[in-house]
Every structure is written in structure tokens, then in C-alpha cells.
Amino acid sequence: DAGVTQSPTHLIKTRGQQVTLRCSPKSGHDTVSWYQQALGQGPQFIFQYYEEEERQRGNFPDRFSGHQFPNYSSELNVNALLLGDSALYLCASSLAGPNTGELFFGEGSRLTVL
Amino acid sequence: AQSVTQLGSHVSVSEGALVLLRCNYSSSVPPYLFWYVQYPNQGLQLLLKYTSAATLVKGINGFEAEFKKSETSFHLTKPSAHMSDAAEYFCAVSSPSNDYKLSFGAGTTVTVRA
């Protein structure tokens, strides 16, 4: 049973560029959440996608956008990159409906902005 | 609103000694509580979770945590530390009032001395 997979694992961009990160959820899961983890900090919630729509959003600017596809996979897009966007971006999947909020995480995509 | 506070950003223990990581939460409704572990350059792995059943929760790798409503705490313990326990540990909370969104603490880094 495949877990959550993310790509790429590492990437380097320069300020002002745009980046797209990809995520495939755990088999059977239909909801994808994205988190940003800056160095030495806990993960911060960016947004969550269900049924191809953004269902919840954290305190992140509009430069951060996402998409969910019919097969439940998801993309995170960040425009006009800033140095402060350097972080580990974690994708997590879960099942919609009444649940506890337990998430299954991927290994993350480490973004470095120069 | 919900949040967690992890007391102590860094804990150092001797191999074989007790591991105690502290977590206090705030939530306007009964919460669900989680402990996740993150090994270097990896994603987050669930250690254990409290979902309103037994207040003493046993998890993987010999860890356990006790939910104490009167103290709004969910401290993580392991009787005897092993070198492989060296990692970063995150406490997290979710609740129906926040649509089960997971909110993480800042994390506690555990080092194990031989």
C-alpha cells in the first residue's frame, strides 16, 4: 500500500520565480492538506483540498495556491518566491467526513530560495 | 481556537533513562490530541493519538501519553530511552470546531547520550 508521495524531494529557486510541488495521497484517501515547516519550527497549515476545492486555508498570502485533481492528487503553487519561503513543504492525506483529524504525511519537498 | 504549547525546545537524556516531553493544549471543545515524530530529513510519523477513549494511550516504539483534562496536558513518556529515539517530536491538536484541522506545536528535539 503506497503511502503519501511527494515530488520533487529537493529544489532550488531564485527570488521572484514560481514553483510547483506535487503530492499523491495514500491509497483510499480523498483529502489533501499542505503544511509549511520552516527550519526549527512546527508545521504550519497552508490549505486543505477536498473534492477538487479548497476547503480550509491558513494564514498564507494569495501567492500560495493549490489544485486537486480527480484522482485526488494535488499541487501546491507558490508565485513570486521570497527568501522566507525556504522551507520543507509537507503534504498529508486523510479521509473526509467525521474523523479525528489524523493525517498521513509524505517525506516533504525541501525548497531553497536564493 | 485551538493551540498547543510544547515546554522545552530541546531535551537531552541518557540511554536507558526516562523520556518526558511536555505538551499543553487549549481548545474550546474536547480535543483530539496527537504526537508525531520526525527523523532527520523525513516527514512526520504518527506515534500515538487520543480520541476520547482511554486517557492513557500507548503508541509505537514504547511511547505512551496520558490525557489530563484538568491540567489540559498530553505529556509523552517512554520509560527507557534508546539511541534510535533521537528525533524531533511534535504535539498536535484538532477538534470539530476547527473542522479537524491539525495545529502543531513548535516541537521538541530529543538527543540521547550514550
CSV table of C-alpha atoms in Angstrom, one decimal:
chain,number,residue,atom,x,y,z
A,1,ASP,CA,0.0,0.0,0.0
A,2,ALA,CA,1.7,3.2,-1.2
A,3,GLY,CA,1.8,6.0,1.3
A,4,VAL,CA,1.9,9.7,0.5
A,5,THR,CA,4.4,10.5,-2.2
A,6,GLN,CA,5.8,14.0,-2.9
A,7,SER,CA,7.9,15.4,-5.7
A,8,PRO,CA,10.5,16.8,-6.1
A,9,THR,CA,12.3,16.0,-2.9
A,10,HIS,CA,14.6,19.0,-3.2
A,11,LEU,CA,14.7,22.1,-5.3
A,12,ILE,CA,16.4,25.4,-5.5
A,13,LYS,CA,14.8,28.6,-6.9
A,14,THR,CA,15.7,32.2,-7.0
A,15,ARG,CA,13.6,35.1,-5.7
A,16,GLY,CA,10.7,36.0,-7.9
A,17,GLN,CA,10.4,32.6,-9.5
A,18,GLN,CA,7.4,30.3,-9.3
A,19,VAL,CA,7.4,26.7,-8.0
A,20,THR,CA,5.0,23.8,-8.3
A,21,LEU,CA,5.1,20.9,-5.8
A,22,ARG,CA,3.2,17.7,-6.3
A,23,CYS,CA,1.6,15.1,-4.0
A,24,SER,CA,-0.1,11.8,-4.4
A,25,PRO,CA,-2.2,10.8,-1.3
A,26,LYS,CA,-2.3,7.5,0.4
A,27,SER,CA,-4.4,4.9,-1.4
A,28,GLY,CA,-8.1,5.4,-0.4
A,29,HIS,CA,-7.7,8.9,0.9
A,30,ASP,CA,-9.6,11.8,-0.7
A,31,THR,CA,-8.4,14.8,1.2
A,32,VAL,CA,-5.0,16.5,0.9
A,33,SER,CA,-3.5,19.1,3.3
A,34,TRP,CA,-0.4,21.1,2.8
A,35,TYR,CA,1.9,22.4,5.5
A,36,GLN,CA,5.0,24.6,5.5
A,37,GLN,CA,7.7,23.7,8.0
A,38,ALA,CA,10.4,26.4,8.4
A,39,LEU,CA,13.7,25.3,9.9
A,40,GLY,CA,13.4,24.7,13.6
A,41,GLN,CA,9.6,25.2,13.7
A,42,GLY,CA,6.5,23.1,13.7
A,43,PRO,CA,4.4,22.6,10.5
A,44,GLN,CA,2.1,25.5,9.7
A,45,PHE,CA,-1.2,24.8,7.9
A,46,ILE,CA,-1.4,26.2,4.4
A,47,PHE,CA,-4.7,24.8,3.0
A,48,GLN,CA,-6.7,21.7,2.5
A,49,TYR,CA,-8.3,20.3,-0.6
A,50,TYR,CA,-11.4,18.0,-0.9
A,51,GLU,CA,-13.5,17.3,-4.0
A,52,GLU,CA,-11.1,19.5,-6.0
A,53,GLU,CA,-11.9,22.5,-4.0
A,54,GLU,CA,-10.1,24.4,-1.3
A,55,ARG,CA,-11.9,23.6,1.9
A,56,GLN,CA,-9.8,25.4,4.5
A,57,ARG,CA,-7.0,27.9,4.4
A,58,GLY,CA,-4.4,29.0,6.9
A,59,ASN,CA,-2.8,32.4,7.2
A,60,PHE,CA,-0.8,32.4,4.0
A,61,PRO,CA,-0.9,35.0,1.2
A,62,ASP,CA,-2.6,34.5,-2.2
A,63,ARG,CA,0.9,33.8,-3.7
A,64,PHE,CA,0.2,30.3,-2.3
A,65,SER,CA,-2.4,28.4,-4.4
A,66,GLY,CA,-3.3,24.8,-5.0
A,67,HIS,CA,-5.2,22.4,-7.0
A,68,GLN,CA,-6.7,18.9,-6.6
A,69,PHE,CA,-7.2,16.6,-9.5
A,70,PRO,CA,-10.0,14.0,-9.9
A,71,ASN,CA,-7.6,11.2,-8.8
A,72,TYR,CA,-7.2,13.1,-5.5
A,73,SER,CA,-3.5,14.1,-6.2
A,74,SER,CA,-2.7,17.7,-5.5
A,75,GLU,CA,-0.3,20.5,-6.4
A,76,LEU,CA,1.0,23.4,-4.4
A,77,ASN,CA,2.0,26.5,-6.4
A,78,VAL,CA,4.0,29.4,-5.0
A,79,ASN,CA,4.4,32.6,-7.1
A,80,ALA,CA,6.9,35.4,-6.7
A,81,LEU,CA,9.1,33.5,-4.3
A,82,LEU,CA,10.6,35.2,-1.3
A,83,LEU,CA,13.7,34.2,0.7
A,84,GLY,CA,11.3,33.4,3.6
A,85,ASP,CA,9.5,30.8,1.5
A,86,SER,CA,12.5,28.5,2.0
A,87,ALA,CA,11.1,25.6,4.0
A,88,LEU,CA,10.1,21.9,4.0
A,89,TYR,CA,6.7,21.6,2.4
A,90,LEU,CA,4.7,18.7,3.7
A,91,CYS,CA,1.7,17.1,2.1
A,92,ALA,CA,-0.6,15.0,4.2
A,93,SER,CA,-3.7,12.9,3.3
A,94,SER,CA,-6.8,11.8,5.1
A,95,LEU,CA,-10.3,10.7,4.7
A,96,ALA,CA,-13.1,13.2,4.6
A,97,GLY,CA,-16.1,13.0,6.9
A,98,PRO,CA,-16.3,12.8,10.7
A,99,ASN,CA,-12.8,11.8,11.9
A,100,THR,CA,-10.2,12.8,14.3
A,101,GLY,CA,-8.0,14.8,12.1
A,102,GLU,CA,-5.3,12.2,11.9
A,103,LEU,CA,-3.0,12.9,8.9
A,104,PHE,CA,-0.6,10.7,7.0
A,105,PHE,CA,2.4,12.7,5.8
A,106,GLY,CA,4.8,12.4,2.9
A,107,GLU,CA,8.6,12.9,3.2
A,108,GLY,CA,8.3,16.5,2.1
A,109,SER,CA,9.7,18.8,-0.6
A,110,ARG,CA,12.6,20.9,0.6
A,111,LEU,CA,12.5,24.3,-1.2
A,112,THR,CA,15.5,26.6,-1.0
A,113,VAL,CA,15.1,30.2,-2.3
A,114,LEU,CA,18.2,32.1,-3.1
B,1,ALA,CA,-9.4,28.4,18.6
B,2,GLN,CA,-7.1,25.6,19.4
B,3,SER,CA,-3.3,25.5,20.0
B,4,VAL,CA,-0.6,23.5,21.7
B,5,THR,CA,2.4,24.6,23.7
B,6,GLN,CA,5.4,22.3,24.0
B,7,LEU,CA,7.6,23.1,27.0
B,8,GLY,CA,11.2,22.8,26.2
B,9,SER,CA,12.6,23.0,22.7
B,10,HIS,CA,15.4,20.6,23.5
B,11,VAL,CA,15.6,17.6,25.8
B,12,SER,CA,18.8,15.6,26.4
B,13,VAL,CA,18.6,12.2,28.1
B,14,SER,CA,20.9,9.3,28.8
B,15,GLU,CA,20.3,6.0,27.1
B,16,GLY,CA,18.1,3.9,29.4
B,17,ALA,CA,16.7,7.0,31.2
B,18,LEU,CA,13.1,8.2,31.2
B,19,VAL,CA,12.0,10.4,28.3
B,20,LEU,CA,9.4,13.0,29.2
B,21,LEU,CA,8.1,15.6,26.7
B,22,ARG,CA,5.5,18.1,27.8
B,23,CYS,CA,2.5,19.3,25.8
B,24,ASN,CA,-0.3,21.6,27.0
B,25,TYR,CA,-3.3,22.4,24.8
B,26,SER,CA,-6.0,24.9,24.6
B,27,SER,CA,-9.3,24.1,22.9
B,28,SER,CA,-12.9,25.3,23.3
B,29,VAL,CA,-14.3,21.9,22.8
B,30,PRO,CA,-13.0,18.4,23.7
B,31,PRO,CA,-9.9,17.9,21.5
B,32,TYR,CA,-8.2,15.1,19.7
B,33,LEU,CA,-4.5,15.0,20.5
B,34,PHE,CA,-1.6,13.6,18.7
B,35,TRP,CA,2.1,13.0,19.0
B,36,TYR,CA,4.2,12.8,15.8
B,37,VAL,CA,7.9,12.1,15.4
B,38,GLN,CA,10.2,13.4,12.7
B,39,TYR,CA,13.5,11.9,12.0
B,40,PRO,CA,16.1,14.0,10.1
B,41,ASN,CA,15.2,14.8,6.5
B,42,GLN,CA,12.0,12.8,6.8
B,43,GLY,CA,8.2,13.5,7.1
B,44,LEU,CA,6.1,13.1,10.2
B,45,GLN,CA,5.1,9.7,11.5
B,46,LEU,CA,2.3,9.2,14.0
B,47,LEU,CA,3.4,8.0,17.4
B,48,LEU,CA,0.0,7.9,19.1
B,49,LYS,CA,-3.3,9.6,19.4
B,50,TYR,CA,-6.0,10.4,21.9
B,51,THR,CA,-9.6,10.3,20.6
B,52,SER,CA,-11.7,10.4,23.7
B,53,ALA,CA,-11.4,6.7,24.6
B,54,ALA,CA,-8.9,5.7,27.3
B,55,THR,CA,-6.9,8.6,28.8
B,56,LEU,CA,-3.7,6.6,28.8
B,57,VAL,CA,-2.7,6.0,25.2
B,58,LYS,CA,0.0,3.6,24.1
B,59,GLY,CA,1.8,4.1,20.8
B,60,ILE,CA,4.6,2.7,18.8
B,61,ASN,CA,8.2,2.3,19.9
B,62,GLY,CA,7.3,2.0,23.6
B,63,PHE,CA,5.9,5.6,23.9
B,64,GLU,CA,2.7,6.4,25.8
B,65,ALA,CA,0.9,9.6,26.7
B,66,GLU,CA,-1.8,10.5,29.2
B,67,PHE,CA,-4.6,12.9,28.6
B,68,LYS,CA,-5.3,15.0,31.7
B,69,LYS,CA,-8.3,17.3,31.1
B,70,SER,CA,-7.9,19.1,34.5
B,71,GLU,CA,-4.3,20.0,33.5
B,72,THR,CA,-5.0,20.5,29.8
B,73,SER,CA,-2.0,18.3,29.2
B,74,PHE,CA,-0.9,15.4,27.0
B,75,HIS,CA,2.7,14.6,28.0
B,76,LEU,CA,4.6,11.9,26.2
B,77,THR,CA,6.8,9.4,28.0
B,78,LYS,CA,9.0,6.5,27.4
B,79,PRO,CA,10.5,4.5,30.4
B,80,SER,CA,13.8,3.8,28.8
B,81,ALA,CA,15.4,5.9,26.0
B,82,HIS,CA,17.1,4.2,23.1
B,83,MET,CA,19.6,5.8,20.7
B,84,SER,CA,17.1,5.5,17.9
B,85,ASP,CA,14.7,7.8,19.8
B,86,ALA,CA,16.8,10.8,18.8
B,87,ALA,CA,14.4,12.9,16.7
B,88,GLU,CA,12.1,15.8,16.8
B,89,TYR,CA,8.7,15.3,18.4
B,90,PHE,CA,5.6,17.4,17.7
B,91,CYS,CA,2.4,17.6,19.7
B,92,ALA,CA,-0.8,18.4,17.7
B,93,VAL,CA,-4.4,19.1,18.4
B,94,SER,CA,-7.6,19.0,16.3
B,95,SER,CA,-11.3,19.5,17.1
B,96,PRO,CA,-14.7,19.5,15.4
B,97,SER,CA,-14.9,23.3,16.0
B,98,ASN,CA,-11.9,23.8,13.7
B,99,ASP,CA,-13.1,21.2,11.1
B,100,TYR,CA,-10.5,18.8,12.4
B,101,LYS,CA,-7.5,20.9,11.1
B,102,LEU,CA,-4.3,19.8,12.8
B,103,SER,CA,-2.4,22.5,14.7
B,104,PHE,CA,1.1,21.7,15.7
B,105,GLY,CA,3.4,22.8,18.5
B,106,ALA,CA,6.9,24.1,17.9
B,107,GLY,CA,8.5,20.8,18.5
B,108,THR,CA,11.0,19.3,21.0
B,109,THR,CA,14.3,17.9,19.8
B,110,VAL,CA,15.4,14.8,21.7
B,111,THR,CA,19.1,13.8,21.9
B,112,VAL,CA,20.1,10.6,23.5
B,113,ARG,CA,23.5,10.3,25.2
B,114,ALA,CA,25.3,7.0,25.2
